[in-house]
Short mmCIF file of C-alpha atoms and ligand atoms in Angstrom, two decimals:
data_model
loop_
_atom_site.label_atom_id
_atom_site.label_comp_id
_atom_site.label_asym_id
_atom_site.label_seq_id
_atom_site.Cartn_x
_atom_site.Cartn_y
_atom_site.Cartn_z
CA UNK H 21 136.60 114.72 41.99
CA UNK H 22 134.73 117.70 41.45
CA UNK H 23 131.29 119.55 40.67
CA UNK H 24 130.33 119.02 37.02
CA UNK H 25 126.97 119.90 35.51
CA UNK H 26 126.53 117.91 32.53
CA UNK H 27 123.06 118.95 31.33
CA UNK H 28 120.29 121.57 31.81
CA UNK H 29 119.36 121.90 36.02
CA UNK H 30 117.03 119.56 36.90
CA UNK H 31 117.59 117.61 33.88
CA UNK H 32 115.87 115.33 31.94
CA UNK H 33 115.65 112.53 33.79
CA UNK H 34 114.92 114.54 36.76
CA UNK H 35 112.14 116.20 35.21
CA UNK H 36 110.93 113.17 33.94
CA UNK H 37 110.52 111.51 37.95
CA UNK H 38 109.54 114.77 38.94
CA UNK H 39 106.14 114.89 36.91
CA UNK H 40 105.29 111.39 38.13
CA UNK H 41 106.19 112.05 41.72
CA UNK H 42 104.66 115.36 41.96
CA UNK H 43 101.10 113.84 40.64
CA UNK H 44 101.63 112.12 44.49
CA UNK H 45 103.68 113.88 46.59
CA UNK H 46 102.39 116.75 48.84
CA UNK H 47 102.99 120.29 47.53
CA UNK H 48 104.69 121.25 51.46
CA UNK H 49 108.17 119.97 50.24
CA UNK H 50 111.00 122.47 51.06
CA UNK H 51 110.75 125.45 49.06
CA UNK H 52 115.09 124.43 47.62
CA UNK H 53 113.45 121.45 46.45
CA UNK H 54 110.25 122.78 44.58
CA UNK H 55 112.86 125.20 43.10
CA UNK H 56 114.62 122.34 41.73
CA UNK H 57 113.26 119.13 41.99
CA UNK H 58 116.61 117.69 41.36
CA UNK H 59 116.05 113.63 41.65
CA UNK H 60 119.81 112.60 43.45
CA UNK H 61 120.45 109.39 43.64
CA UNK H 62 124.51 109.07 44.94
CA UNK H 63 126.67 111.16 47.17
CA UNK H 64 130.44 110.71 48.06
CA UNK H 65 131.70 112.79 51.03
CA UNK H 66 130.48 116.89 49.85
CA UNK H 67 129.42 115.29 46.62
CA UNK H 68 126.01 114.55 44.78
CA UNK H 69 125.09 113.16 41.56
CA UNK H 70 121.73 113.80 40.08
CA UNK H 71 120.52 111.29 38.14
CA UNK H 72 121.15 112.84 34.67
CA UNK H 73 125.17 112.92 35.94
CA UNK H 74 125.48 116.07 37.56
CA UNK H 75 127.67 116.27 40.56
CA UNK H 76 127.24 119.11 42.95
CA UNK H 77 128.96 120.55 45.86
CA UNK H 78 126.71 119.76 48.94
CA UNK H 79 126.71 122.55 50.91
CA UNK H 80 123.58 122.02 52.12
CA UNK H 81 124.75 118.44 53.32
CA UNK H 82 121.11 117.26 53.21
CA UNK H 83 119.86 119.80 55.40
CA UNK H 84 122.68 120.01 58.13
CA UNK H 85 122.28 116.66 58.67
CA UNK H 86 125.18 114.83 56.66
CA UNK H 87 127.92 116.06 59.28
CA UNK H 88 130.38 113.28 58.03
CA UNK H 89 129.47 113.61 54.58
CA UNK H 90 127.37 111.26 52.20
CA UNK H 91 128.21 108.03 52.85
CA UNK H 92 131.35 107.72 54.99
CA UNK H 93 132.89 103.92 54.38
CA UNK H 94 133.28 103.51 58.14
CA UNK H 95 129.16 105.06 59.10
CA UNK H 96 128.15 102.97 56.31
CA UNK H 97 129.52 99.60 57.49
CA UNK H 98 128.41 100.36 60.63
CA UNK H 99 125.30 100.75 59.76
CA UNK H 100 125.44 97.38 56.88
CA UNK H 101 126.67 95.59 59.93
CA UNK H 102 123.95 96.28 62.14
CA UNK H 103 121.35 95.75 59.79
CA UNK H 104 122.46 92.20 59.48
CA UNK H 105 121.89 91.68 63.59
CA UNK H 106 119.01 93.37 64.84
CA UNK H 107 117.23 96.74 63.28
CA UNK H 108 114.14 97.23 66.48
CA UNK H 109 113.47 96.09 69.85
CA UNK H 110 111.51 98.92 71.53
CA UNK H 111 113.37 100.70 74.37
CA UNK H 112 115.07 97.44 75.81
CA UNK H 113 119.04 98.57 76.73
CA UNK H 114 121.10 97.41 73.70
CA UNK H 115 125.12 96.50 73.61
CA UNK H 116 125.44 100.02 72.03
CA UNK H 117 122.84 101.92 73.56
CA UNK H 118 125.22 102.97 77.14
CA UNK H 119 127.89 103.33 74.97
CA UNK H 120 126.83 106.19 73.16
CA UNK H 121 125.03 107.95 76.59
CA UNK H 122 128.79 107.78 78.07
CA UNK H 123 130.23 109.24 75.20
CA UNK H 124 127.65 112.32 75.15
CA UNK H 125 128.10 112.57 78.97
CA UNK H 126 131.79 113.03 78.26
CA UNK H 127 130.82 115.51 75.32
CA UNK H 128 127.99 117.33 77.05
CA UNK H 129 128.88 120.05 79.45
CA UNK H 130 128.92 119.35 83.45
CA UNK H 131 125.70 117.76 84.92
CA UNK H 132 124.02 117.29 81.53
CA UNK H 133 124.55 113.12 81.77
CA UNK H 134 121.09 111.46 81.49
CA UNK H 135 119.96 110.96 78.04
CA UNK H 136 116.94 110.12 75.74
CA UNK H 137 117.10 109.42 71.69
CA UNK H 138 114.30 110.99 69.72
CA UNK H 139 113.68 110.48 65.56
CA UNK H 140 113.55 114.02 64.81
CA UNK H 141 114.43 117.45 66.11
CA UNK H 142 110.76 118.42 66.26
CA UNK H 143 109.33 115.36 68.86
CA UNK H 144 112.57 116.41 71.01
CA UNK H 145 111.98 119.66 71.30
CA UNK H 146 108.37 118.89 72.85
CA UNK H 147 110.10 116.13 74.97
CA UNK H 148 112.44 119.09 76.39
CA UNK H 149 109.30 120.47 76.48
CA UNK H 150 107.90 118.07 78.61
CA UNK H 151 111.18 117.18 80.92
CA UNK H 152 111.21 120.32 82.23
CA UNK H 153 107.38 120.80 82.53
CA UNK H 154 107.78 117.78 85.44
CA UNK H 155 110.55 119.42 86.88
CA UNK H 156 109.79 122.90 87.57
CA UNK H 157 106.02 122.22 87.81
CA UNK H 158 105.93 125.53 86.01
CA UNK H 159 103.87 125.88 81.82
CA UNK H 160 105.35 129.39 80.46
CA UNK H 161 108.37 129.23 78.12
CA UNK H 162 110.75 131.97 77.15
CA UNK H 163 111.90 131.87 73.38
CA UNK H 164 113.19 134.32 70.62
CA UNK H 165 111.85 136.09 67.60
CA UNK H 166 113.91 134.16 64.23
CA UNK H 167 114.30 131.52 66.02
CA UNK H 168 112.68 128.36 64.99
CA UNK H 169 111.79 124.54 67.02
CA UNK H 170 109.93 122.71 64.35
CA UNK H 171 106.46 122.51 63.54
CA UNK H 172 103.95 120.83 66.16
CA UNK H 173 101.95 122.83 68.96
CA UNK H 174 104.37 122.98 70.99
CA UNK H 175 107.20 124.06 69.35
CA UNK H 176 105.57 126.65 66.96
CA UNK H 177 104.33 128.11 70.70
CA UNK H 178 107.88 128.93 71.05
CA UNK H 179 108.46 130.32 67.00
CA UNK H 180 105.17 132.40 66.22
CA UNK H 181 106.75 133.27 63.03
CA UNK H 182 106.35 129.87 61.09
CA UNK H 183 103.41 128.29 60.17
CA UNK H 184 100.71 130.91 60.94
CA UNK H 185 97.77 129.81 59.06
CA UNK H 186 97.93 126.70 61.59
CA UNK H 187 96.00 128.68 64.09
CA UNK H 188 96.53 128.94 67.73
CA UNK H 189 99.21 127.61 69.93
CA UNK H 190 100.29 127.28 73.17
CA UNK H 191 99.88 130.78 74.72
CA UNK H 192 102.13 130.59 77.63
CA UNK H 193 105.24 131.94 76.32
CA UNK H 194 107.03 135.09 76.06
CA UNK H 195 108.98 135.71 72.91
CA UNK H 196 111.85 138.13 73.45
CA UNK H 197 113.68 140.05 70.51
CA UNK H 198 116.99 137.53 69.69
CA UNK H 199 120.56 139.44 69.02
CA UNK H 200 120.10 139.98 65.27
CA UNK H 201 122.56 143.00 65.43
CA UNK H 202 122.32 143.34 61.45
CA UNK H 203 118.37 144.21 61.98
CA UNK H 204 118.28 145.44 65.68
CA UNK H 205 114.61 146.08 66.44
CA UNK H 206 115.96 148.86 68.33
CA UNK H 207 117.87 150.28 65.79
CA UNK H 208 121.09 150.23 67.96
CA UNK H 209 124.64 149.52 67.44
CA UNK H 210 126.39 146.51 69.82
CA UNK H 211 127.92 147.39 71.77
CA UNK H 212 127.28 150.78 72.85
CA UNK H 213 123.37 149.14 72.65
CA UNK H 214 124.26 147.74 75.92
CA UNK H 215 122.33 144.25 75.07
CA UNK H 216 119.31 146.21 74.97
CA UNK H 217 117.30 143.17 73.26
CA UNK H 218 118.33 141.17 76.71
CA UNK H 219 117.05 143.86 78.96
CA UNK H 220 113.75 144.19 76.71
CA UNK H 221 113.19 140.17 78.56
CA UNK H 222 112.60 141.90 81.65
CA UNK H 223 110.13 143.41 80.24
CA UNK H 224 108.41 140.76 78.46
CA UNK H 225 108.48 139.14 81.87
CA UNK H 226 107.16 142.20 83.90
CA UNK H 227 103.81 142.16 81.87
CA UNK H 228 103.61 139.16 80.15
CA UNK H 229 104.36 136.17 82.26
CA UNK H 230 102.16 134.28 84.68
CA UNK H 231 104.94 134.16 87.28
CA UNK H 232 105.11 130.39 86.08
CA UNK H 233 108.28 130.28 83.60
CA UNK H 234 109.75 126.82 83.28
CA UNK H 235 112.64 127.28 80.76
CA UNK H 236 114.11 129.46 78.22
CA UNK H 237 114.71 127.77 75.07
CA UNK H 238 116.82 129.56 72.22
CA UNK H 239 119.07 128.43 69.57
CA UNK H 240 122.52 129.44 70.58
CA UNK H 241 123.80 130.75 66.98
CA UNK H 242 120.05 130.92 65.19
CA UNK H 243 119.84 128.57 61.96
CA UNK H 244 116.65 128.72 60.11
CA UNK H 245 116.01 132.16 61.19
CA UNK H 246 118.82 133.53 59.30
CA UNK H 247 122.30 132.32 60.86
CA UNK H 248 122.78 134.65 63.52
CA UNK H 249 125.63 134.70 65.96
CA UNK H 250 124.85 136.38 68.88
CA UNK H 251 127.55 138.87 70.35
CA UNK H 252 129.55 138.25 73.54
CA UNK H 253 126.90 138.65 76.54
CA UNK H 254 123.79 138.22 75.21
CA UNK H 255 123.20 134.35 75.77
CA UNK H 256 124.89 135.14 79.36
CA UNK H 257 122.46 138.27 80.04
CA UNK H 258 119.66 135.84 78.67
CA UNK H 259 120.70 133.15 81.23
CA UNK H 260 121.27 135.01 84.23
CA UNK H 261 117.29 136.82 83.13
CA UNK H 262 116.09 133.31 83.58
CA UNK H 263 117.96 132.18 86.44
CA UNK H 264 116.47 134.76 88.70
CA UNK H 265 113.21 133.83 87.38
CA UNK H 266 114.20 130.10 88.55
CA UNK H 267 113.65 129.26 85.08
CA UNK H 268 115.60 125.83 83.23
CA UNK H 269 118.16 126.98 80.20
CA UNK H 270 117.27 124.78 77.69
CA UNK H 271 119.44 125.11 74.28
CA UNK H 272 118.26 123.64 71.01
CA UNK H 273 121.10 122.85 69.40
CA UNK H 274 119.71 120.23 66.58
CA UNK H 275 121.14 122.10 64.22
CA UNK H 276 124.39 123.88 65.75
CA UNK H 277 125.43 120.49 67.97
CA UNK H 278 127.56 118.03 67.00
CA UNK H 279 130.27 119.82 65.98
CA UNK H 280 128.54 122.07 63.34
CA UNK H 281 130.65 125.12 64.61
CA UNK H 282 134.22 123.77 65.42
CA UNK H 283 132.65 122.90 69.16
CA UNK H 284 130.84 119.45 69.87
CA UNK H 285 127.84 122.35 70.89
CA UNK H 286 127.66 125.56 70.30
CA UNK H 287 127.18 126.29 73.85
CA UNK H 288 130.78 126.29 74.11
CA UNK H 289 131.67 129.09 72.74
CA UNK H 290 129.97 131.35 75.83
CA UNK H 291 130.38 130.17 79.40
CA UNK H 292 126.55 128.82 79.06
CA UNK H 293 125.77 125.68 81.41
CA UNK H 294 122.33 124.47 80.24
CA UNK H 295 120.17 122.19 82.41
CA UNK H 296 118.54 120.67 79.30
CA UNK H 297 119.89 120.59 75.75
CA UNK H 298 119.12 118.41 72.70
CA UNK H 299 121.22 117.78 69.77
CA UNK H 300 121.07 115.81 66.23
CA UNK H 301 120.65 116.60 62.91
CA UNK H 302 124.80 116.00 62.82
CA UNK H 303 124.50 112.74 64.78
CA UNK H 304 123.58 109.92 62.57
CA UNK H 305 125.37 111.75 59.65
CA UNK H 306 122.01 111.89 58.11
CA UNK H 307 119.77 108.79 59.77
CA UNK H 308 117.37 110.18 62.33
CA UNK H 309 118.38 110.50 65.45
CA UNK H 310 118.49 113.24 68.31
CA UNK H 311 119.10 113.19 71.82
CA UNK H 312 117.76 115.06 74.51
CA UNK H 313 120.35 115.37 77.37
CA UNK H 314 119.82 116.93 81.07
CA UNK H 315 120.58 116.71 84.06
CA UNK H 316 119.88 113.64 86.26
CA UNK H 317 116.73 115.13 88.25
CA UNK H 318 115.47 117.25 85.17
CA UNK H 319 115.09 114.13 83.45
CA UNK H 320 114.15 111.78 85.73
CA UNK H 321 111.49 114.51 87.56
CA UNK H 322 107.38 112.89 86.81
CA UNK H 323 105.79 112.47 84.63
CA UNK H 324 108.05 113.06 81.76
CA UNK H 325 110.57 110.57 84.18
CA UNK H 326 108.20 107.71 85.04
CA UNK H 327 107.58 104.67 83.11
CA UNK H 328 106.51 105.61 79.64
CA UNK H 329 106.83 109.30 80.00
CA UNK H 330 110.11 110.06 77.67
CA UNK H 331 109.92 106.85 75.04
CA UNK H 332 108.71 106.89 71.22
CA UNK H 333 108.93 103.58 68.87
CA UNK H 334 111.62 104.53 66.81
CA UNK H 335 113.46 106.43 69.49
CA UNK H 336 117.64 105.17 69.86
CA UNK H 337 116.62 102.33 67.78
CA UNK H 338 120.07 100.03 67.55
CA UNK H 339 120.32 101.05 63.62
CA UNK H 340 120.40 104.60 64.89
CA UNK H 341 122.45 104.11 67.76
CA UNK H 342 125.46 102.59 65.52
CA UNK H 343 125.29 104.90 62.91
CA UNK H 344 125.40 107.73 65.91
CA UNK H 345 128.37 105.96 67.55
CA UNK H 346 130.34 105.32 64.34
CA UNK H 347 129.61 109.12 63.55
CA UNK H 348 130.97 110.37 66.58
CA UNK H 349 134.27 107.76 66.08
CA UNK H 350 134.72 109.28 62.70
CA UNK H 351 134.62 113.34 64.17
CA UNK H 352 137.17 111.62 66.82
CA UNK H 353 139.40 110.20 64.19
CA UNK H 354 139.43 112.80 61.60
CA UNK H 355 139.66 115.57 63.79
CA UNK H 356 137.00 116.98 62.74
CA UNK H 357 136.07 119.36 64.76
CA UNK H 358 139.78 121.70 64.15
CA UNK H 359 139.11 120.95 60.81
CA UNK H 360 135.37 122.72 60.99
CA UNK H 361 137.32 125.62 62.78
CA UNK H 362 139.84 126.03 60.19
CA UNK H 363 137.45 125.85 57.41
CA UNK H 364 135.57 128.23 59.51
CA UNK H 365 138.46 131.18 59.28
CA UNK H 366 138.58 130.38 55.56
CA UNK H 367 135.00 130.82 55.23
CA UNK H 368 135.76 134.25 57.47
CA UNK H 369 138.50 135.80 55.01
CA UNK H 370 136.38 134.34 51.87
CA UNK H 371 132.85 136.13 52.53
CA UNK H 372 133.94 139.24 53.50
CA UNK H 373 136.15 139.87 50.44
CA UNK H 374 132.61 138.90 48.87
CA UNK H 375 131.19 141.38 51.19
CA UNK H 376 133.36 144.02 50.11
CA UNK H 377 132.82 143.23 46.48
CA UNK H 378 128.75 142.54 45.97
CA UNK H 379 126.81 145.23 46.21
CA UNK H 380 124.03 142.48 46.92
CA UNK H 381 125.96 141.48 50.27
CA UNK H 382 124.46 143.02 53.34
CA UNK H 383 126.11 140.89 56.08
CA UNK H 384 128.02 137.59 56.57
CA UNK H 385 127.52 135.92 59.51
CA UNK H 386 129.25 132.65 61.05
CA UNK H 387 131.06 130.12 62.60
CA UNK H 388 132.73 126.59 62.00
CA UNK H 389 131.12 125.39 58.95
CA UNK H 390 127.74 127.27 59.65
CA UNK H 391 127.20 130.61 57.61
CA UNK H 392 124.53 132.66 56.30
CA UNK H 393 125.30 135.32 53.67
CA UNK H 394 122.52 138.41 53.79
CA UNK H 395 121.11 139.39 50.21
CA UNK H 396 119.94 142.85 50.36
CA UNK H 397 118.42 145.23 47.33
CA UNK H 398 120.24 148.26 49.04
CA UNK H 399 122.81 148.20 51.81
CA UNK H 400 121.06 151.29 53.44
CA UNK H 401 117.58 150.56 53.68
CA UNK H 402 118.55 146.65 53.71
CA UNK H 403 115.46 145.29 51.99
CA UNK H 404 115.56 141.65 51.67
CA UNK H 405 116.67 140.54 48.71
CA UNK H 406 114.37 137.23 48.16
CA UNK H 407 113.85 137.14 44.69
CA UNK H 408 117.99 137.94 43.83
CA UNK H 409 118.14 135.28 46.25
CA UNK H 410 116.45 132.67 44.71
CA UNK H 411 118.17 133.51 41.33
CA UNK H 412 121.71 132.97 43.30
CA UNK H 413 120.00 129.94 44.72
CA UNK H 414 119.29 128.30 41.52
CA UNK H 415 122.30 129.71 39.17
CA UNK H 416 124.41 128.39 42.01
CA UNK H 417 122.94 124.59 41.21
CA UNK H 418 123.63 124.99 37.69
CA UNK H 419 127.15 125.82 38.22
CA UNK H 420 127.49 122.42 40.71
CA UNK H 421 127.13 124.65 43.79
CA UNK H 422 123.99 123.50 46.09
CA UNK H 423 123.04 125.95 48.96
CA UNK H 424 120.37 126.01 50.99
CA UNK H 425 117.16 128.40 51.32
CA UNK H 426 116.69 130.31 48.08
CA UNK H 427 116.06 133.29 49.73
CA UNK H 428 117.72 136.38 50.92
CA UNK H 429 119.92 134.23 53.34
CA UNK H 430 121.92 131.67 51.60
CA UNK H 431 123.17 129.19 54.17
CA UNK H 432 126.92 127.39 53.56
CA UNK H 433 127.09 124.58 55.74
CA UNK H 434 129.01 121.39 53.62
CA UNK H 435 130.32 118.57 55.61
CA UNK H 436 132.17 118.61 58.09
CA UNK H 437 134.60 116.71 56.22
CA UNK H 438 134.45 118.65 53.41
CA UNK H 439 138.36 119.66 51.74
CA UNK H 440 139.23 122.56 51.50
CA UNK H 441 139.64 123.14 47.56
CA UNK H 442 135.97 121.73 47.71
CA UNK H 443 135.24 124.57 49.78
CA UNK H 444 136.98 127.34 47.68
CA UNK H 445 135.60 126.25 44.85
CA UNK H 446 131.71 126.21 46.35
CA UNK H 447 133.20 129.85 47.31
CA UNK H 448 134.24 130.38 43.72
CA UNK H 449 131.06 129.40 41.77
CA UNK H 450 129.01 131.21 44.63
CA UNK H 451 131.23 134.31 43.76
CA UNK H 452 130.90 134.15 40.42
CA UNK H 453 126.87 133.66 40.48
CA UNK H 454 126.72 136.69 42.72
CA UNK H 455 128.03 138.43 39.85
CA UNK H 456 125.62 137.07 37.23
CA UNK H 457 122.54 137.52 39.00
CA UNK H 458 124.11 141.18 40.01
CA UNK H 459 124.53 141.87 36.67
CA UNK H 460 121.24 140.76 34.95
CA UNK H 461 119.17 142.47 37.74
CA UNK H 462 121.36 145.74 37.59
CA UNK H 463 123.26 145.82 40.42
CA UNK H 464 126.62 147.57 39.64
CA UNK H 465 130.05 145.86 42.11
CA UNK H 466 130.53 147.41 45.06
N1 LIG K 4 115.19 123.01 66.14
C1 LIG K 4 116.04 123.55 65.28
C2 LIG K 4 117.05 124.53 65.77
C3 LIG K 4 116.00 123.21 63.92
O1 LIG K 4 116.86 123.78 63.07
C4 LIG K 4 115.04 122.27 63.49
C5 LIG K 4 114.96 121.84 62.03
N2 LIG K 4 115.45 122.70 61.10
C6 LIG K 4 114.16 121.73 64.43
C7 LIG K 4 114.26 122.11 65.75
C8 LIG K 4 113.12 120.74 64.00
O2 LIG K 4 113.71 119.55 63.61
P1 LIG K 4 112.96 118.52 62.65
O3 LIG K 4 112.80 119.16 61.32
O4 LIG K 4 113.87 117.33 62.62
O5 LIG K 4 111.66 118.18 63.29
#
């Protein structure tokens, strides 16, 4: 099986649901989808089919969230079998419920073996939030310019970037300059810079912080911001900055856990012990569920530890839980997480011959099946490239290929079962759109 685009992108049909839905639906969808409000309706494994019988590569995989692909026989049984016992029954401990806590604790790194399910990346970020609030008695968080946490008080406090027109958050928080090499604030090279952006904390600290810091919270590799991968020492700096400061080191990995880059978390590829860390969009291979993890104390500490403080309805509901458990059998089984790797060091040796041979190619950046390619209208003065980007964005859908953010950083991230001639060929078709929009908008190769 393969990508075939059988009509016009949307097509007919699609257009068709679109003008009824849109009549209906709020206007705030994601911007890939107002681009093309494609109306899908199956997927197999890295595969979707619109409903006028196009099939596209998902390299989106819904938005990070499909880790096992679209509709894996063994998540969806579990999943048909549970639904036949029982779907909801508040908080009360379930057959499944410890099983899936052990089998974190053994995935989680040391001490992190006390757990809490969430719905959506969002509400756990704010219940990190809160857990180590009641632990360190302490309001001030540190976070990081690009990164983002979702979109309530709370986390937008931590990501000043999104959603300004909301209006005021949260002040008590210091964000810090992240790692973003390719656009160093600082204008300096890694690693003669010496981790400047690390040191520039201590400054943010010196004359910004009440003395009061409870946690630093940062996306390990940065996802929505742009797919950065911070180099060697910087997370470490970062830590050791907030350890002196007493501080919890609290990663948000919804996006980069569950073995989105060849590791169950990201964490692992620096010697990073967190005290708190959450983890999702991967888990339920696209049903909702996250979990917060911590350490015992962290998350037993009042009041986000006594009765009432950490629940939600919907929270490790028993459909979630077995479509989480059978999800983490099927990484187990299929080895999926060497297999991410691999595809990772394909990805690797792909995009930079792409680098070398699109002028419109600023930077690659990546690991495991989690990349971000850099549009830029000139490689010197590296000036986003957002409207090439959307064009590659959409021209990539009408050749099967479908990416995610149409704007100057396309994000890869299929599967994590996704084979590897589906993977060239996303490569292919994203190669050869590169060249089309490159040539219509003048861009000779590089
Ligand atoms: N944290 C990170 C790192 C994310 O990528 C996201 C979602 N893109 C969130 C938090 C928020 O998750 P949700 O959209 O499920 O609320």
């Amino acid at each position: 099986m393969k990508p075939q685009i059988v009509t016009e992108v949307p097509g007919p049909r699609s257009r068709e649901i679109w003008e009824r839905e849109k009549q209906h639906i709020t206007s705030g969808l994601a911007p890939c989808t107002l681009l093309a409000p494609i109306v899908f309706e199956r997927g197999e494994g890295a595969l979707v089919w619109d409903v006028d019988g196009n099939c596209y590569i998902d390299c989106a995989a819904g938005v990070l969230t499909n880790s096992t692909g679209h509709c894996h026989p063994k998540v969806v049984s579990a999943l048909q079998e549970q639904a036949g016992r029982l779907w909801h029954i508040h908080d009360f401990p379930t057959p499944q419920r410890y099983e899936l806590c052990e089998l974190l604790a053994e995935r989680c790194p040391p001490g992190i073996d006390t757990f809490e399910f969430y719905s959506g990346g969002t509400e756990t970020v704010e219940a990190a939030l809160r857990a180590a609030i009641s632990y360190t008695r302490r309001y001030e968080f540190i976070s990081f310019h690009h990164g983002y946490h979702g979109k309530t008080l709370g986390s937008r406090g931590l990501a000043l970037w999104w959603g300004k027109g909301f209006g005021p958050v949260n002040g008590s928080g210091i964000r810090s300059p992240f790692a973003y090499c390719y656009r160093c604030p600082f204008g300096l090279t890694y690693p003669a810079c010496d981790l400047r952006c690390a040191e520039y904390l201590r400054e943010g600290i010196r004359f910004n912080s009440w003395g009061s810091i409870a946690g630093i919270v940062f996306e390990p590799v940065l996802g929505a911001g742009g797919v950065v991968v911070p180099p060697d020492g910087f997370l470490e700096r970062v830590t050791e900055i907030a350890r002196a400061e007493g501080a919890l080191v609290v990663a948000d990995e919804v996006l980069t856990g569950v073995g989105r880059t060849g590791t169950f978390l990201a964490l692992e590829h620096w010697d990073i012990q967190p005290d708190l860390v959450f983890f999702g969009k991967g888990l339920g291979s696209g049903f909702p569920i996250m979990a917060l993890g911590g350490k015992r104390e962290i998350m037993t500490a009042t009041p986000y530890g006594s009765p009432g403080g950490a629940s939600t309805s919907f929270g490790g509901n028993p459909l979630a839980v077995a479509v989480a458990l059978s999800t983490l059998q099927v990484i187990e089984e299929e080895n999926l997480l060497a297999h991410t790797q691999e595809m990772g060091r394909l990805l690797a040796e792909r995009f930079a011959v792409l680098k070398e041979k699109h002028p419109l190619v600023g930077d690659v950046r990546g690991v495991g099946l989690l990349w971000g390619i850099e549009l830029v209208k000139d490689r010197k003065t590296r000036e986003p490239a957002e409207e090439e980007g959307r064009q590659v964005y959409l021209e990539s859908l009408q050749r099967g290929l479908k990416t995610i953010t149409p704007g100057h950083v396309t994000r890869f991230s299929p599967p994590l079962n996704i084979p590897r001639e589906l993977l060239e060929m996303a490569v292919d078709i994203y190669d050869v759109t590169l060249s089309a929009v490159e040539r219509r908008c003048g861009y000779s190769e590089a």
